[in-house]
XYZ file of C-alpha atoms in Angstrom:
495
model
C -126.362 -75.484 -124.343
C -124.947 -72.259 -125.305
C -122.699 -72.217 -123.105
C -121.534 -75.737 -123.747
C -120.932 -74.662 -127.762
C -118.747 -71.394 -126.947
C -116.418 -73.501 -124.588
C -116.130 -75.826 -127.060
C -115.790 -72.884 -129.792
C -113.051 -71.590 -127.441
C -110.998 -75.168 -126.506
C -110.973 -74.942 -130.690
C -109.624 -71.919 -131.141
C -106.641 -72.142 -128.352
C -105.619 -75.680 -130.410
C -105.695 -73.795 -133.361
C -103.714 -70.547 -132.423
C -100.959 -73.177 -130.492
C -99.493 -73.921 -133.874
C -96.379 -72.186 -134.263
C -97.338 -69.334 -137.104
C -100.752 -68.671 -140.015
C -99.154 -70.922 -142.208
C -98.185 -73.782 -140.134
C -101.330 -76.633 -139.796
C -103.616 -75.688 -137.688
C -105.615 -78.487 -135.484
C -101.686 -79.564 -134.515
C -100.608 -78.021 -131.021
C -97.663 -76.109 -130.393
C -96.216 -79.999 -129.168
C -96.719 -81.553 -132.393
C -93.341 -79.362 -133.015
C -92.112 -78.832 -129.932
C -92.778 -81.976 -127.978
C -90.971 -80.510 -124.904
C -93.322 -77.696 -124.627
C -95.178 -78.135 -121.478
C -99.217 -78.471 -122.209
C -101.303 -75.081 -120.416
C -104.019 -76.057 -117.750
C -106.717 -76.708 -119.110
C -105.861 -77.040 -122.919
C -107.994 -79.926 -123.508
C -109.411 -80.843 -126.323
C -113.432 -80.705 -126.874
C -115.025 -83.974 -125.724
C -115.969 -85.450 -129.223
C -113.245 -87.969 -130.142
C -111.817 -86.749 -133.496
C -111.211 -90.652 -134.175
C -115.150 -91.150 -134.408
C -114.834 -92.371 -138.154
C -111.440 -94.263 -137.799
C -111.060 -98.003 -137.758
C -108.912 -99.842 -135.662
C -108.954 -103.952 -135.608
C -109.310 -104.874 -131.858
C -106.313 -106.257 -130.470
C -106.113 -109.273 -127.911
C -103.453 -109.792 -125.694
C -100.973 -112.689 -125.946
C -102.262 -114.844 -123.385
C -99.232 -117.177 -120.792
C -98.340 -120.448 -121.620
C -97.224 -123.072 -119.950
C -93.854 -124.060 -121.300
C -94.446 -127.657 -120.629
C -96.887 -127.607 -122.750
C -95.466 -125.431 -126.053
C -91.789 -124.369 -125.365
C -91.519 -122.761 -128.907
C -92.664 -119.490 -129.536
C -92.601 -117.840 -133.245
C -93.531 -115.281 -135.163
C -92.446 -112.306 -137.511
C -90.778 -109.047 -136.802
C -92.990 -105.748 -137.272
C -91.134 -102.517 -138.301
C -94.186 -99.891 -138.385
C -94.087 -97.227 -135.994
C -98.026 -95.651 -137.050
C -99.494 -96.474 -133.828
C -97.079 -94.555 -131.714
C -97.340 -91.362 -133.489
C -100.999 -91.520 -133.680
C -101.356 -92.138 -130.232
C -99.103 -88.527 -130.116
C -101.321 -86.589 -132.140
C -104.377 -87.704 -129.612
C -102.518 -87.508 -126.468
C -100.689 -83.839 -127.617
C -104.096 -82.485 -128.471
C -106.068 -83.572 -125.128
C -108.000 -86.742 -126.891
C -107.800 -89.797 -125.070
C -106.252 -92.879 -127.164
C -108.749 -95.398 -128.436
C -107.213 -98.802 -126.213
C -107.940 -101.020 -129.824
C -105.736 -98.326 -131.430
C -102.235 -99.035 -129.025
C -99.563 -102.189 -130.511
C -97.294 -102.397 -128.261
C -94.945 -103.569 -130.708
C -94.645 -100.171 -133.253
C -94.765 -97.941 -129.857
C -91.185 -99.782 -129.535
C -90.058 -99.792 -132.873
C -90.631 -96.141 -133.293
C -87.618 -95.606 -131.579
C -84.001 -96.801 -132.621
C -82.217 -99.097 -129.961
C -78.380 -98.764 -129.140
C -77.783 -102.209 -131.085
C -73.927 -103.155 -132.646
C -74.230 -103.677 -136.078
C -73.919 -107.073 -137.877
C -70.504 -108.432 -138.675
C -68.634 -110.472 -141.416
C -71.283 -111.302 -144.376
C -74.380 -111.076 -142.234
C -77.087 -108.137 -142.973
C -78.626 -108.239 -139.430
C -77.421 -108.584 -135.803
C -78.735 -110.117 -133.105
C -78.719 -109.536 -129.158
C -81.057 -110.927 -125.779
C -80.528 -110.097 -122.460
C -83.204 -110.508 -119.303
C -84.184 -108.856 -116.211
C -86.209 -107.773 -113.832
C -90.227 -106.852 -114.942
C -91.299 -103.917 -113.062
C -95.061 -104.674 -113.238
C -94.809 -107.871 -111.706
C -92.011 -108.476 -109.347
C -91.871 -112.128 -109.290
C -91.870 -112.364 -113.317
C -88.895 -111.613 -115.249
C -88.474 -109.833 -118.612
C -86.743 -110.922 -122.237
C -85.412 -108.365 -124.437
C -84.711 -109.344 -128.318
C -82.956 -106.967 -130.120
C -82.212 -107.152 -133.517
C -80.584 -104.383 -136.666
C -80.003 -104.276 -139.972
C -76.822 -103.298 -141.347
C -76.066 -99.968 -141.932
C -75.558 -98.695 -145.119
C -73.546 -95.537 -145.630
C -74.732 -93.002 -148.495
C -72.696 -94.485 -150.630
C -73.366 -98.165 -150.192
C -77.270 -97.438 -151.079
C -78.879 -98.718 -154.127
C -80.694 -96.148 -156.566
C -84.267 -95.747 -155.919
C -86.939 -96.242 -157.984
C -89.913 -94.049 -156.210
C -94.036 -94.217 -157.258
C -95.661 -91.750 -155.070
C -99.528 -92.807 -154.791
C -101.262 -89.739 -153.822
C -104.943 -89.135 -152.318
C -105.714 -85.808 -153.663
C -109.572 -86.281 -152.754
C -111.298 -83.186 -151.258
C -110.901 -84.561 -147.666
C -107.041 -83.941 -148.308
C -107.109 -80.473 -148.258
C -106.268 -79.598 -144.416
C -102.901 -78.183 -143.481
C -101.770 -81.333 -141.694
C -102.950 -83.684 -145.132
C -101.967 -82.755 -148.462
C -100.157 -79.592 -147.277
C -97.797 -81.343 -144.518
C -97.415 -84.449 -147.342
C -96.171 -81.480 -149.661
C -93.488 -79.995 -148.011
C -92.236 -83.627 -146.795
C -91.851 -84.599 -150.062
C -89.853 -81.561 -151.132
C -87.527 -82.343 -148.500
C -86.663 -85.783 -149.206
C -86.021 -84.958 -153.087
C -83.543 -82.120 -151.405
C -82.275 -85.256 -149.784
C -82.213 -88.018 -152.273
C -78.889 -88.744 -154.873
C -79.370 -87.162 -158.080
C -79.482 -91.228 -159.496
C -82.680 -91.759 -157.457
C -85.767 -91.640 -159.628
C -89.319 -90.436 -158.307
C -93.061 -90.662 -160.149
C -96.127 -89.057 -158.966
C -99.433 -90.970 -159.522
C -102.568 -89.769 -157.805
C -106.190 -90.264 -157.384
C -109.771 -88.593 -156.508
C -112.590 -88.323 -158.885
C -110.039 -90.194 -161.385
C -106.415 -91.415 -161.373
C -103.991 -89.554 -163.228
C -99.870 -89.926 -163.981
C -99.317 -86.641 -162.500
C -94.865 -86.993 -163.091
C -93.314 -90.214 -164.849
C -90.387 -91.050 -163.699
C -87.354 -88.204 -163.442
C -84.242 -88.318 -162.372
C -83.889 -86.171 -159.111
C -80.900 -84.483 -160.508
C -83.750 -82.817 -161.955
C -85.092 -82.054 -159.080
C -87.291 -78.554 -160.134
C -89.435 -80.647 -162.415
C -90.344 -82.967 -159.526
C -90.975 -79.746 -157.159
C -93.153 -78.027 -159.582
C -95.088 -81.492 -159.813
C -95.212 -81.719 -156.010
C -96.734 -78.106 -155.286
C -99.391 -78.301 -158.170
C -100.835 -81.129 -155.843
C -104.233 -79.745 -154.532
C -106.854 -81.623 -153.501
C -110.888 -82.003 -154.854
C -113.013 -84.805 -155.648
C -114.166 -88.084 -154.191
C -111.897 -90.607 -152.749
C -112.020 -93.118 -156.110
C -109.541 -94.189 -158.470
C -110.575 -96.585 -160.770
C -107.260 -98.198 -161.691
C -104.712 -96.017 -159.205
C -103.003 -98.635 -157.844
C -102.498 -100.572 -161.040
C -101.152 -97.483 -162.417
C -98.645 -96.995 -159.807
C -97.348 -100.587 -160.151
C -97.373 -100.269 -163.823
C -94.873 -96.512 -163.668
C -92.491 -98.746 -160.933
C -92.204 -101.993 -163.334
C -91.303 -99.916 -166.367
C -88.749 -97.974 -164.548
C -87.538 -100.913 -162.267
C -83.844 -101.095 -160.806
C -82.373 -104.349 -160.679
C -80.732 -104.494 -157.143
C -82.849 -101.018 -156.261
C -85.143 -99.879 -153.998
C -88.114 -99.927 -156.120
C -91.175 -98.961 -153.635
C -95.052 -97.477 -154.035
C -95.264 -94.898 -151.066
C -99.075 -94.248 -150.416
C -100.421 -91.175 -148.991
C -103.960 -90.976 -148.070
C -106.190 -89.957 -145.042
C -108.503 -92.946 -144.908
C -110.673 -95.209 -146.558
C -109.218 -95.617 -150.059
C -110.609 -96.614 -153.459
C -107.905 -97.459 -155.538
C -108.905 -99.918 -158.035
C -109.750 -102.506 -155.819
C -112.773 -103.185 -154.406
C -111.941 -105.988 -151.567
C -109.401 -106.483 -149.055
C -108.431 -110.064 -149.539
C -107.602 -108.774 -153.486
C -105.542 -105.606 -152.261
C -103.445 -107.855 -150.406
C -103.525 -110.359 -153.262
C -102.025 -107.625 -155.377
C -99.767 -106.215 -153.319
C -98.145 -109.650 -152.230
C -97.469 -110.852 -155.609
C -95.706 -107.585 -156.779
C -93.595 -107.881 -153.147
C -92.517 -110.854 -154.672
C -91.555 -109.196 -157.893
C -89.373 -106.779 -155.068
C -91.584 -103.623 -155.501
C -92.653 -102.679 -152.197
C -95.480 -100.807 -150.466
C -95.212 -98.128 -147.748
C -98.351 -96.749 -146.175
C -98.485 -92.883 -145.485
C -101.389 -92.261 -143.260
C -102.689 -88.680 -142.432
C -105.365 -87.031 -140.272
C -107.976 -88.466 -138.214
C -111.718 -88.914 -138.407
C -112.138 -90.949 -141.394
C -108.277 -93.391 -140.725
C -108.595 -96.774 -142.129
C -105.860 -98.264 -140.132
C -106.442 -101.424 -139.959
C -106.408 -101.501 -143.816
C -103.217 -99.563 -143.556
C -101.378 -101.920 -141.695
C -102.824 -105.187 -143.305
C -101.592 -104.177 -146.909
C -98.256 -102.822 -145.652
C -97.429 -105.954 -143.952
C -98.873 -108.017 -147.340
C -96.452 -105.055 -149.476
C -93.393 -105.763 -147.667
C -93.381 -102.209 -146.374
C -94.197 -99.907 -142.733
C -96.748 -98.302 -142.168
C -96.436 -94.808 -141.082
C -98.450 -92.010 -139.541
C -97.845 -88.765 -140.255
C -99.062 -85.921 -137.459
C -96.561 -82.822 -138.237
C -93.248 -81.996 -139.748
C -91.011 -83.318 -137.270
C -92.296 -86.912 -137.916
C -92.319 -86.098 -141.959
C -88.745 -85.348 -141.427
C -87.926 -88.646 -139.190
C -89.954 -90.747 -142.039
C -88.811 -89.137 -145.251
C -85.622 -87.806 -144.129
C -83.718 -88.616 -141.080
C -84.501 -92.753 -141.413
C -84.662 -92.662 -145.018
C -82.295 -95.576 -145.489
C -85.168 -97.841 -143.686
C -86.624 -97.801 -147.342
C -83.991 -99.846 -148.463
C -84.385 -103.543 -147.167
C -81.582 -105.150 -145.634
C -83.671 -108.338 -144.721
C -86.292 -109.783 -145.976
C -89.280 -112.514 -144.733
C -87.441 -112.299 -140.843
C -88.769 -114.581 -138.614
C -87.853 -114.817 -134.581
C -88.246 -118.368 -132.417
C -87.398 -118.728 -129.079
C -87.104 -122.008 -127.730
C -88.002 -121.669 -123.413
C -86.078 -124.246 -121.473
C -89.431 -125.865 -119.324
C -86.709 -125.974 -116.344
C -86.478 -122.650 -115.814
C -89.281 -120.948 -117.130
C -92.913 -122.010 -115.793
C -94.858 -120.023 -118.285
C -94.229 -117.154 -120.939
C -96.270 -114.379 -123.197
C -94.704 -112.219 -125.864
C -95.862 -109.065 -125.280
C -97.124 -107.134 -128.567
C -97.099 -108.718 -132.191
C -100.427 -110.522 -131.550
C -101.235 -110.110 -135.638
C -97.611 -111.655 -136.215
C -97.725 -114.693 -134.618
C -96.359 -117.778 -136.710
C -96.979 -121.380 -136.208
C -93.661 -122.843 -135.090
C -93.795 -124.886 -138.807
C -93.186 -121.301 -140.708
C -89.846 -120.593 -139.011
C -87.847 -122.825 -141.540
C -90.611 -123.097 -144.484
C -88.983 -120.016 -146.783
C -92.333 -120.085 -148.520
C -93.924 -118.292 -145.286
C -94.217 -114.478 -145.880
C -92.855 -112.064 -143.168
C -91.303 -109.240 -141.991
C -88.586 -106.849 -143.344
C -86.162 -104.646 -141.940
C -84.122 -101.450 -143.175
C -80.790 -100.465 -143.278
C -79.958 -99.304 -140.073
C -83.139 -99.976 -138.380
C -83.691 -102.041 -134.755
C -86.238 -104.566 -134.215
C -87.334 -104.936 -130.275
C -89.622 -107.440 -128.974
C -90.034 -108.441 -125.203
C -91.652 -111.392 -123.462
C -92.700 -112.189 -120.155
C -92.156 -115.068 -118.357
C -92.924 -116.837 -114.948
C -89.973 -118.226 -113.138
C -89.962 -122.214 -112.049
C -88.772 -122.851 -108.368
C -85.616 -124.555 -110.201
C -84.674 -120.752 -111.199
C -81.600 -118.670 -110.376
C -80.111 -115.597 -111.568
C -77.253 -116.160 -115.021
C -79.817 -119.499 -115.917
C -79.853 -119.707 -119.334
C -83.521 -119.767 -119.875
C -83.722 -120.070 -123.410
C -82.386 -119.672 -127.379
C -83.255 -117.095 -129.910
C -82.939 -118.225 -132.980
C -83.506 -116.285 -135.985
C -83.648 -116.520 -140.004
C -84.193 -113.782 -142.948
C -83.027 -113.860 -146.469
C -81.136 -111.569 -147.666
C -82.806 -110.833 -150.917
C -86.223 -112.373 -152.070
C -86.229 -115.862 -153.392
C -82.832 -116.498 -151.477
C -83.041 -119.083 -149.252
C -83.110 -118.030 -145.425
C -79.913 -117.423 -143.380
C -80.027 -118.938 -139.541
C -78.917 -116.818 -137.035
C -78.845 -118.106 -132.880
C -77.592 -117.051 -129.620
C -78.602 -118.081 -125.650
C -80.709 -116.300 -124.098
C -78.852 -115.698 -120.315
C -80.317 -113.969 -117.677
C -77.838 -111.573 -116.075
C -78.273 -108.075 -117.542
C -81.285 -105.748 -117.086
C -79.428 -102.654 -118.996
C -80.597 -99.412 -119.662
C -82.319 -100.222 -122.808
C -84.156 -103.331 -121.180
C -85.385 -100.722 -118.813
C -87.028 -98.019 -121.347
C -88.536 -100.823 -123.269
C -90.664 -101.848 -120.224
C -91.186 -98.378 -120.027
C -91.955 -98.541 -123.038
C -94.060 -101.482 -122.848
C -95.860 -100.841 -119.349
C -96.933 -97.539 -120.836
C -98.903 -98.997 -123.963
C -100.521 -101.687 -121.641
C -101.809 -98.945 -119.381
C -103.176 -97.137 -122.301
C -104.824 -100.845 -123.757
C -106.320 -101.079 -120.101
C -104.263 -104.605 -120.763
C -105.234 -107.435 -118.194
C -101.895 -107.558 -117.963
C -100.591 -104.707 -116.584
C -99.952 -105.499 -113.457
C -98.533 -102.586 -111.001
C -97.984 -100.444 -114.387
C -98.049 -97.019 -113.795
C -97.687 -93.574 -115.793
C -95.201 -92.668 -113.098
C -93.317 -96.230 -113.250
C -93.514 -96.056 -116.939
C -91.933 -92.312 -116.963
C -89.001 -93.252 -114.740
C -88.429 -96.334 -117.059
C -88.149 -94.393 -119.935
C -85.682 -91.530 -118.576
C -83.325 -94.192 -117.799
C -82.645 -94.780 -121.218
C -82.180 -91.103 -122.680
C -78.449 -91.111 -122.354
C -78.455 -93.026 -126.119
C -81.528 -91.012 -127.892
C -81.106 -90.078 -131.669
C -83.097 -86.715 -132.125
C -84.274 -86.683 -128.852
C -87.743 -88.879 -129.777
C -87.181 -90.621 -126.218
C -86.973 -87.408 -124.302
C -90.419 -86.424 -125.958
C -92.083 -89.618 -124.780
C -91.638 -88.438 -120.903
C -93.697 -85.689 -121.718
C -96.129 -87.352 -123.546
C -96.791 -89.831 -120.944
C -97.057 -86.766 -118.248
C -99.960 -85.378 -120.642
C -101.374 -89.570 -121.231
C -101.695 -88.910 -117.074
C -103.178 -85.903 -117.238
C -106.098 -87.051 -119.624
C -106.446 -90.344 -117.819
């Protein structure tokens, strides 16, 4: 037994003293900065799951089906990228991945696509191509790709920022309130001098920490931001209502006006059920203030609470496991803040000639009924500025099929602001391609399914899934695509 506690004493320590310097967060490893760092032998991570205490809504697979009996297929796009990075923080520090915990559809939208931007008077672009699907070689694969338009720094609307802070005691690690701190000094380093931010937060009660200041004066909003500490319980009787109250009073017609939430888990913010949070935060989407989920740590995560309300908000939902990914949220992809489309909504029509049977792989808590692609009533998703949108299905070939068959039509709709009616957007889907980006999102893809344990796997391997995914690092922003190889070597390792 005693020997048992001092390995486990000693796996602790090594974890701890891989973070880069004293003052950086310790419980992050050395790869939480520098993913390309090769992992020592035997740096694993003790056997108690840090994710004990988190909750994750089970996911089930997309099942086939037989296109002569439904040849329509809908449902709405999904722009979070939480799950990936909190499947990093496990993998980099030795835990394995909970399987309920892996959505196949943020692991791909973590990572931007090489996509052409929209032309003309359109906000978003579309793109399909097919190919060959490495897990199973008689089935074929469907990439949809879709961005919104870019905005350059000057095109972007002023801001109108509520920052809805957890400042409860269980904040008060380096990789909580700390890492939160020092990301949101760098975006006001980052943000136009027109942009306004507000600081609410919350713990034993909820407090108006900063109203609303211009970020030209950006020392007041710093000094705010580092008198953040954390104490207390996790409650805050009217929190929430406060933050919506400090974004309506300072509200930017045309703006970005948008709650970001911080917190490390269960939250009390006001609101005592779920069906009333998402009551709340849907009719003040409608009013166009938004809701972006921050989530930190692990142990006590309410993610499935995350991800509910920041669908219902009109937001993402983040996860936030060390600077580098505080710096690709709050920094580098800033301009995903400001929506480009709103309620988007993807059908594909199969032609039954062609394809026997089909399954979208991912967005199993986005699926529409094929009646909510034209009813502009029907909530959905949203997409930044500058931000790609990839979905994949699989599909079972008829006897009928050849290669450059067009198999089917993706048609698409979003509205360009709320209360707009939606814009249709179509184009064939032909099957001819199988580029470089079709091949690292099935390496994308193959890899989450493996972690999921997904009936559907097929022949998926972490070695198939690695040489997927280095065939698409010749377009990689920041070099997030490079760090997956490694990750998956470490997934491997674990496994």
């Amino acid at each position: 037994m005693k020997k048992s506690l001092f390995l486990v004493a000693v796996a602790t320590l090594l974890i701890a003293i891989s973070c880069t310097n004293a003052d950086d967060f310790p419980g992050l490893s050395m790869e939480a900065y520098y993913p390309n760092m090769p992992m020592q032998d035997g740096m694993i991570a003790p056997p108690d799951e840090p994710a004990s205490g988190d909750k994750f809504d089970k996911i089930q697979d997309n099942p086939f089906i037989k296109t002569s009996e439904n040849a329509v297929s809908t449902f709405s796009v999904d722009a979070d990228g939480a799950s990936y990075a909190i499947m990093r923080r496990h993998i980099t520090n030795g835990y394995d991945f909970p399987p309920s915990a892996a959505r196949i559809e943020e692991f791909l939208n973590y990572f931007t696509f090489n996509y052409p931007d929209p032309t003309g008077d359109e906000s978003v672009s579309i793109n399909a191509e097919t190919g060959v699907c490495p897990w199973a070689k008689d089935h074929r694969l469907i990439r949809l790709g879709i961005k919104g338009k870019s905005l350059k720094e000057s095109e972007l609307p002023k801001s109108n920022y509520v920052f809805l802070i957890d400042v409860s005691g269980s904040m008060s690690s380096k990789d909580k309130l700390d890492l939160l701190k020092s990301g949101l000094i760098e975006l006001v380093d980052n943000l136009p001098v027109t942009d306004r931010i507000s600081i609410v937060t919350y713990s034993g009660k909820e407090e108006l920490l900063l109203e609303s200041t211009l970020v030209k004066d950006a020392a007041t909003i710093k000094k705010a931001i580092r008198k953040l500490t954390a104490s207390g319980a996790t409650n805050g009787s009217s929190a929430i209502t406060m933050a919506y109250k400090e974004a309506q009073e300072h509200f930017i017609e045309g703006g970005n006006n948008r709650i970001i939430l911080g917190t490390d888990g269960d939250f009390n913010v006001g609101v005592t059920s779920t069906d009333a949070l998402v009551e709340m935060v849907e009719n003040y989407a409608k009013k166009g203030i938004y809701l972006t989920v921050c989530g930190f740590g692990l142990g006590n995560l309410n993610d499935a609470m995350m991800e509910k309300i920041s669908n219902s908000g009109n937001g993402t939902y983040e996860y936030i496991d060390c600077e580098d990914e505080m710096m690709k949220v709050f920094v580098h992809e800033r301009n995903k803040f400001v929506s480009v489309a709103s309620d988007s909504k993807i059908q594909i029509t199969f032609d039954p000639e062609y394809v026997d049977s089909y399954r979208l792989i991912g967005y199993e808590n986005r699926v529409l009924s094929n009646e909510d692609f034209e009813n502009d009533e029907k909530d959905a998703g949203e997409i930044g500025a500058g931000q790609t949108i990839t979905a994949l299905y699989e599909f079972i070939p008829t006897d009928k099929y050849s290669d450059k068959e067009e198999v089917g039509k993706f048609d698409f709709r979003y509205k360009k602001n709320l209360g707009e009616e939606s814009r249709p957007l179509e184009t064939k889907i032909v099957d001819a391609t199988n580029s470089t980006e079709l091949q690292f999102a099935a390496g994308v893809a193959a890899y989450g399914m493996i972690l999921r344990d997904s009936e559907y796997k097929g022949e998926s391997t972490f070695t198939m899934a690695k040489e997927l995914v280095q065939k698409g690092l010749s377009f990689d922003p920041n070099g997030y695509r490079k760090s997956l190889v490694d990750i998956i070597g470490k997934a491997e390792k674990i496994k």
